[in-house]
Tab-separated table of C-alpha atoms in Angstrom:
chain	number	residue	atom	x	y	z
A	390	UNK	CA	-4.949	-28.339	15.155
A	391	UNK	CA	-5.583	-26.485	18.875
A	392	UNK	CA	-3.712	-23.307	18.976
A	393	UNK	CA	-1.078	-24.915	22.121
A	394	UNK	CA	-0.160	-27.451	19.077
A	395	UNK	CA	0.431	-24.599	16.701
A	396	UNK	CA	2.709	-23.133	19.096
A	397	UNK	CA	4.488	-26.555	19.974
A	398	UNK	CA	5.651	-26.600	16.424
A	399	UNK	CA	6.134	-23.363	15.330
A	400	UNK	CA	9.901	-22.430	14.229
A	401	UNK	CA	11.304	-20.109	16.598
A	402	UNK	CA	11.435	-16.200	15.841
A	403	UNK	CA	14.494	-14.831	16.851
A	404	UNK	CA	14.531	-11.472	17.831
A	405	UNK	CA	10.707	-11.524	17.509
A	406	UNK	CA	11.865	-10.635	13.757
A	407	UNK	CA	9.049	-12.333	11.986
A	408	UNK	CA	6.247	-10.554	14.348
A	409	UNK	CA	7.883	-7.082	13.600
A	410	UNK	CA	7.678	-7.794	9.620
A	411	UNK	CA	4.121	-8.873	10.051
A	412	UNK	CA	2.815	-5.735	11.938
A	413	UNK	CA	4.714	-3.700	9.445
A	414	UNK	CA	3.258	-5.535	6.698
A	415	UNK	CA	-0.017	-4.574	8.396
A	416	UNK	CA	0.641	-1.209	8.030
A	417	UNK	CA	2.127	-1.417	4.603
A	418	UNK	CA	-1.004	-2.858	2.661
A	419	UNK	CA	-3.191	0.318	3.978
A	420	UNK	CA	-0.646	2.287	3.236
A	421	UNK	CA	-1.691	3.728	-0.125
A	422	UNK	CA	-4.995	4.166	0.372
A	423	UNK	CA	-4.170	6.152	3.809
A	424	UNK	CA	-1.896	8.410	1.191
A	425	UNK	CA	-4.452	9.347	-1.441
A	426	UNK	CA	-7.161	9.799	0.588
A	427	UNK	CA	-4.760	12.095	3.297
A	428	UNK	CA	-3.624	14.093	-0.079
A	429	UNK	CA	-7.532	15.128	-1.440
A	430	UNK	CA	-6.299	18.647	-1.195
A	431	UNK	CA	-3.535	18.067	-3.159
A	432	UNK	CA	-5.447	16.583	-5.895
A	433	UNK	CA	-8.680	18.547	-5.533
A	434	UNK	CA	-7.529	21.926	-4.496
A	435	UNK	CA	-4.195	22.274	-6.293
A	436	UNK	CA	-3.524	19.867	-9.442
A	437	UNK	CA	-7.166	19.635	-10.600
A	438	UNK	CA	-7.856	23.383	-9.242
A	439	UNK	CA	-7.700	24.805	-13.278
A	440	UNK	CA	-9.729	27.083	-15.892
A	441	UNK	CA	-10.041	23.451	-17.243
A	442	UNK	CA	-11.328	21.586	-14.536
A	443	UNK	CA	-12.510	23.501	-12.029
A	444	UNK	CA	-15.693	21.989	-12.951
A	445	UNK	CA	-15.254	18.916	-13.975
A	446	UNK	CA	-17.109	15.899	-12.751
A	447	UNK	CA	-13.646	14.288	-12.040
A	448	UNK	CA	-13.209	17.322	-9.933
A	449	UNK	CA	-16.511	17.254	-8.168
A	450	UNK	CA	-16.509	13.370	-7.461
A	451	UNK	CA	-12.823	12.815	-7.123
A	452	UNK	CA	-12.581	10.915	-4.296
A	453	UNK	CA	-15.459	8.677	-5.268
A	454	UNK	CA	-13.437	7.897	-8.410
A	455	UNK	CA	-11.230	7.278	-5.982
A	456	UNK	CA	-12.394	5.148	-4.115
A	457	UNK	CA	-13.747	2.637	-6.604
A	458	UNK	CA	-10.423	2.283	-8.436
A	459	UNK	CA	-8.836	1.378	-5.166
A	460	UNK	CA	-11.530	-1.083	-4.093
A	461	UNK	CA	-12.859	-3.037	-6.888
A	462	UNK	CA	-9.160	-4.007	-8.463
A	463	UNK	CA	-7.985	-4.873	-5.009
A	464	UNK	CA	-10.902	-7.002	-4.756
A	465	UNK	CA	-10.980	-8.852	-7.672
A	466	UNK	CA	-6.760	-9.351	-7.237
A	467	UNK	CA	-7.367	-10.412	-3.733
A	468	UNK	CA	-10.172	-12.923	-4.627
A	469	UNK	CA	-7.625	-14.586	-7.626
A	470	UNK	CA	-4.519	-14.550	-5.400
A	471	UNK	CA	-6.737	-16.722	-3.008
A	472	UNK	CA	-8.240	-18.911	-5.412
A	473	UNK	CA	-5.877	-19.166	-8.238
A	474	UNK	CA	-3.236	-21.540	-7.168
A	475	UNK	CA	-1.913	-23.394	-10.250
A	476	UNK	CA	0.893	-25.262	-8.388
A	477	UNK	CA	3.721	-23.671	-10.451
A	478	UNK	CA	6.320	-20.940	-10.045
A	479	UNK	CA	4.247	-18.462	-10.558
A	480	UNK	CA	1.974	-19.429	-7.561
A	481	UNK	CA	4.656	-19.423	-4.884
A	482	UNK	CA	4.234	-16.736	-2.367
A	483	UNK	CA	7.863	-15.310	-2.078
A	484	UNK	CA	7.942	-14.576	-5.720
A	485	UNK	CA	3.819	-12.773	-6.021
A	486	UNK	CA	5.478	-10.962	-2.663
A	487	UNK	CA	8.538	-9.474	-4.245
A	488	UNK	CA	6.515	-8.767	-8.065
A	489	UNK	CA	3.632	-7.076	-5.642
A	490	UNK	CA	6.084	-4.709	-3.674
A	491	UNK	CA	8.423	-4.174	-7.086
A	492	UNK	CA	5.361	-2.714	-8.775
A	493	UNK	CA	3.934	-0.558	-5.599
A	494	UNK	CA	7.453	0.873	-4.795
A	495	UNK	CA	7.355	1.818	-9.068
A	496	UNK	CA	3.973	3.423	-9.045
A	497	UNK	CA	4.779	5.413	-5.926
A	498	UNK	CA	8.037	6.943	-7.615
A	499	UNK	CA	5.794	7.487	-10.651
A	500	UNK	CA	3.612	9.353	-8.279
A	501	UNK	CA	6.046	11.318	-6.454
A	502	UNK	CA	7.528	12.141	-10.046
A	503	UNK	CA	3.886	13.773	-11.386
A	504	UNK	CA	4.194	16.166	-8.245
A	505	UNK	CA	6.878	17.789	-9.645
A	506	UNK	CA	5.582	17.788	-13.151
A	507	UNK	CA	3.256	21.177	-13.891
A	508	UNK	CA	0.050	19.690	-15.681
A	509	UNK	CA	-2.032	22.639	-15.390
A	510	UNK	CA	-2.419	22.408	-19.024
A	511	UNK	CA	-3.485	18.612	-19.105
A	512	UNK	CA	-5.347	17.753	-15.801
A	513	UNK	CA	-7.644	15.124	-17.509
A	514	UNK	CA	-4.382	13.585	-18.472
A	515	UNK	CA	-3.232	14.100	-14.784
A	516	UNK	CA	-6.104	12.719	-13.761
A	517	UNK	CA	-6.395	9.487	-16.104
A	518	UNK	CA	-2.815	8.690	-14.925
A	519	UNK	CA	-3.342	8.678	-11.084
A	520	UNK	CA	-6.635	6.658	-11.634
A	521	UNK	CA	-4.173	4.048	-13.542
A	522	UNK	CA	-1.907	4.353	-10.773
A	523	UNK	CA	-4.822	3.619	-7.509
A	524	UNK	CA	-5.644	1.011	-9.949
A	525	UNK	CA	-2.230	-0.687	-10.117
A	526	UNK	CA	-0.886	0.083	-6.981
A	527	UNK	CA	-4.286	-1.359	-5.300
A	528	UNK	CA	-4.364	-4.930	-7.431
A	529	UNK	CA	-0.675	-5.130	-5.719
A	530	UNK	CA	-2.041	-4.594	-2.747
A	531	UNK	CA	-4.977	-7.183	-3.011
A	532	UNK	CA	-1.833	-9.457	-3.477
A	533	UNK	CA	-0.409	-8.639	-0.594
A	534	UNK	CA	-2.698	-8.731	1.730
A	535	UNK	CA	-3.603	-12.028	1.606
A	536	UNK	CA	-0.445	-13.304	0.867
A	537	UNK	CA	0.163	-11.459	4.415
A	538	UNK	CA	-2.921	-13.026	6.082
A	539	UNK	CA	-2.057	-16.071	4.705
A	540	UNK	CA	1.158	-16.353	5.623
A	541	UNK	CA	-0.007	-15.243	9.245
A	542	UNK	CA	-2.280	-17.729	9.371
A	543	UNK	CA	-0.110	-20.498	9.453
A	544	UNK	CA	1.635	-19.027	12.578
A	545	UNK	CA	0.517	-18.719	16.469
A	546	UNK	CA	-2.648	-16.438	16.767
A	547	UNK	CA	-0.297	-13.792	18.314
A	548	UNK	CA	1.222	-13.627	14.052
A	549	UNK	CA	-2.700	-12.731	12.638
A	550	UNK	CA	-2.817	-10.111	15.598
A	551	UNK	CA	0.422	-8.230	14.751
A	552	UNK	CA	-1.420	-7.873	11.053
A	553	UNK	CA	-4.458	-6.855	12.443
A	554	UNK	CA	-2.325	-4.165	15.058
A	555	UNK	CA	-0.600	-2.655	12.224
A	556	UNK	CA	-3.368	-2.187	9.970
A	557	UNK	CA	-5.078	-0.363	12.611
A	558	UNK	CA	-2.248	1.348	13.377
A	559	UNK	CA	-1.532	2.579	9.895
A	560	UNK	CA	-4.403	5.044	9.437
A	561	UNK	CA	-3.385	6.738	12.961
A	562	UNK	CA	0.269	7.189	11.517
A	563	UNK	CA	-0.120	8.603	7.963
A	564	UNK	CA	-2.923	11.219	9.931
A	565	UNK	CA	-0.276	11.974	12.765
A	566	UNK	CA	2.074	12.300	9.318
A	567	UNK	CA	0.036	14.537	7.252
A	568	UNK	CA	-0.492	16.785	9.995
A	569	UNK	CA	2.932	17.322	10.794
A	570	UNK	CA	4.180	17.558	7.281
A	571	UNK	CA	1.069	20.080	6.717
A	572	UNK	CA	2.347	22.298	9.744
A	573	UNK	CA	6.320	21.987	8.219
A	574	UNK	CA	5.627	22.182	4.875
A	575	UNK	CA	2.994	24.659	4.131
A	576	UNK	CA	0.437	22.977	2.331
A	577	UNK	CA	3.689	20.482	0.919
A	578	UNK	CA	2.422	17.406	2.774
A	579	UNK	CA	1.598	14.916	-0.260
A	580	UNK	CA	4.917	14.916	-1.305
A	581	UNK	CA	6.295	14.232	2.390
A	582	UNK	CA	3.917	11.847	2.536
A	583	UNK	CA	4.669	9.769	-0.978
A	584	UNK	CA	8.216	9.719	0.307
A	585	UNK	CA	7.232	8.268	4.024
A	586	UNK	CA	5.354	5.599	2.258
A	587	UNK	CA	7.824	4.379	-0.372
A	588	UNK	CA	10.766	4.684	2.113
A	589	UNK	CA	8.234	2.366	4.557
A	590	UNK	CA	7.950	0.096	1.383
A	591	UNK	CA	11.619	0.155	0.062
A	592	UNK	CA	12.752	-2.792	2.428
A	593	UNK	CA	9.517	-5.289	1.272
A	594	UNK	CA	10.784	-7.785	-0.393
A	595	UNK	CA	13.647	-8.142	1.959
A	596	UNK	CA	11.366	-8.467	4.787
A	597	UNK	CA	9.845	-11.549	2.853
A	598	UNK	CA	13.462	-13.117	2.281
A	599	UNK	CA	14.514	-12.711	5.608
A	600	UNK	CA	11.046	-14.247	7.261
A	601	UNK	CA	11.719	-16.752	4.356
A	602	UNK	CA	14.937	-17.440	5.631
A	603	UNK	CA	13.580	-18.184	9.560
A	604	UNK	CA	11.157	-20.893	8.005
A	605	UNK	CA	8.152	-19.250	7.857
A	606	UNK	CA	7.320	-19.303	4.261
A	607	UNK	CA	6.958	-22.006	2.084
């Protein structure tokens, strides 16, 4: 189907609702990884800055650890949210949506709560838990981004791009937002930052429902 056909047929978007929710699903997906690796001081030079780990190969290599527990999961979730369509309940989009964002919004209030917990005496604990939490958070967000793209994809070209914009767009905000919670907070910024990203993450599902609601999801 030529793209002038796609846009023949497409339902309309009122309000240009459904291309708002798209670019801020765009930024949403990104946004944990944008988080952690905006926080390394937090983790590095303040939780896991102890008599006990101060050297510590968790220490040393933590944002390679990092790294790998936010890629590989999101990978391999991304990879059987794409292939794995079984054709029942479980498999419609709407519902893996809501589950995905349900679980993120959880593991960042599970974060946020750890900031405020003193673990000086247990940082490998500390440290076990926030690799189970990149690991959870970042199989949601495998989910969700090609539930996202997919959805897009059905749309205009103009749908994809509004993805695209915001997930561009999201590593510009959460720098503009650490250094402006760094400067008003003294060094308080991670916290700042957990609570920008859940409170951008709060009205997920809701997006989905109302986009679901203007015909764009089956």
């Amino acid at each position: 189907m030529n793209g002038e056909g796609v846009e023949s047929r497409a339902p309309p978007d009122r309000y240009n609702l459904a291309y708002f929710f798209l670019l801020l699903h765009g930024i949403g997906f990104l946004l944990p990884w944008n988080v952690f690796i905006n926080a390394k001081e937090y983790f590095v030079d303040y939780k896991l800055n102890t008599t006990l780990s101060y050297d510590a190969d968790y220490r040393v290599n933590f944002m390679s650890y990092i790294g790998f527990a936010a890629h590989f999961p999101g990978m391999c979730f991304a990879a059987w949210n794409t292939f794995y369509q079984s054709g029942t309940r479980s498999s419609k989009p709407v519902l893996r949506f809501v589950v995905a964002m349900l679980i993120e919004i959880t593991v960042l209030l599970f974060t946020i709560a750890l900031t405020m917990i003193d673990t000086v005496h247990f940082p490998g604990v500390f440290f076990g838990l926030t690799i189970a939490s990149v690991v959870l958070i970042n199989c949601c967000v495998g989910i969700h981004q090609t539930l996202t793209f997919g959805m897009a994809a059905i749309l205009p070209m103009k749908y994809s791009n509004a993805v695209i914009m915001g997930s561009n767009a999201c590593g510009t905000i959460m720098s503009i937002v650490n250094i402006l919670t760094k400067w008003l907070a003294s060094g308080k910024s991670f916290v700042l930052n957990f609570y920008a990203s859940n409170l951008s993450r709060m009205p997920g599902h809701f997006k989905v429902c109302l986009i679901d609601s203007l015909g764009y999801v089956s």
